[in-house]
């Protein structure tokens, strides 16, 4: 992770130094399964898991235990963060220090948006104080510096996800990134983009496949694309826990499928999708794979090239970075073939009154003034995460997720959504309290300083499929402690008594 | 221990009404009905106004799903409005909305709103005002469809 830092004046990543000193050995209750390569058997035993995770001969405990990363991506013996490390790291996050309703904040809504460390806030401010200028547009010194920092940020983020610099497009957020792909295909289908875009054209008789568990951001753009082109939308179902059911995969993803879009990690279930299997099927039938990596890239090592997906999207604000910046990854050849979505300044080569020619990717997709300070701050976030180690963050989160899932599953009247305890998930768990609406659960928890998400989490179809209209979601991150989780579990148990349980 | 603020939000009458709601169950056979959705949480309500021979509401029927606040509010509205004329209902909706949007500055008049005054605690929780308003917004919309 080469640290491209603004103007060399970036604060030493040193705020993190010493943090990797050996702390408590794997103290978590959960196995380190998210780190295990998909091709390596996974252990679901608990205390010995850290050792077992590296043992390629261990028996496979669950066939649905994929990894966040591709086979060669992660070290197999990452330790979760020690208590001492967590304590030091939490001091980097000013927002975590506040009190809420007279209690120390337990921030369990990082799946919606993460808090930002001082290093990220400082990087953005330093850029604005020293080098703020229009990028790719001016000839003066500050403009040149700004452009260089902006492009260095792209290289940093690219390296973080195993991509080439020209494969990373800045967008406003993941939602815009997914729309960019959908509109690019749409424009290709209208004949834009010439011969190169031919293979991206879709229409009557073609199919786009998504899953029943998608965030609206990875569903509605495809509905719209189908409506514009005459293609048909099809769905991979989920089981009663909300976990993908691939039994009929070969019937659903067929020769007619042109795009297969799915979330790497479910934002409601926390389940990790079997990317390898889905990509393999897409390759068999010649479909493009679009990965919604919003809930995976922030939480573990992800190598997009190794995963062999065609496009991927994620948002800066969910990975310690600013709001207003997101990323679209696309394989070079595909990005170069995709017609633009937003058009205007900064994405053209020659413009006449009648027509225009466009720059190659990624600039072709970056029309108008860009999110410069945000991109630079996102690179600082990536540096920060890299210093700690994504494999260790994944190990920490696997333990948190297991603690949440196991704890929730034990509370009478609580239905855990997503994978059962013992099955891999990130540090996130959603649940339904029988007879108590999620808003009331959330309000009760908020009163105790515990911040969780309530509602449908932008996944109405999944909730409908699970027979509920809303749920409560606790989502952690690298700074989340066992104590945060235990306070949440305790409060949820008391919620049932307060509201009188089932009607 | 939950705080006194939380207890003022979830007063016992509210919890009781949410568990044993009044007026729940649609009757049909009226043009004056409205379906409302709170898009942030997916809560929904359908509410019907049925005017009796004396010009007051004979029945305010509703069905829906939502949090304790929205369910209790629908239940309380349904009970209260059964003594009101359409003109009074119109006026009360305005008064109720004003109090709920006041961030605690305006109390709900107990003489006019009886037990529903307990919903006044919601006004300090701006994120929950929509929950308490849902049934009232449905009633407001249904009023526009009432035969003259
Ligand atoms: C899985 C998933 N996809 C897409 C999104 C959309 O992200 P954003 O709102 O930042 O565009 C989110 C976050 O809300 C998400 O969790």
XYZ file of C-alpha atoms and ligand atoms in Angstrom, chain A residues 111 173-175 215 217 263 265 267 292 294-295 315 317-318, ligand 1:
31
model
C -22.630 -0.026 7.772
C -20.936 7.405 -4.195
C -21.595 3.754 -4.969
C -25.094 4.572 -6.162
C -29.713 -2.743 -1.733
C -28.873 1.015 -5.312
C -23.601 -7.543 -3.420
C -21.586 -8.666 1.370
C -26.026 -4.915 3.893
C -21.641 -4.091 -5.188
C -20.018 -1.344 -0.488
C -19.993 -3.662 2.505
C -18.443 4.371 -1.238
C -17.966 7.282 3.581
C -18.325 3.645 4.607
C -24.716 -2.921 -0.154
C -24.879 -1.454 -0.419
N -24.999 -1.030 -1.682
C -25.117 0.262 -1.987
C -25.142 1.229 -1.016
C -25.296 2.652 -1.422
O -24.214 3.432 -1.013
P -24.278 5.011 -1.204
O -25.551 5.457 -0.549
O -23.072 5.510 -0.515
O -24.289 5.283 -2.658
C -25.030 0.832 0.323
C -25.062 1.801 1.433
O -26.049 2.336 1.841
C -24.897 -0.537 0.622
O -24.804 -0.962 1.873
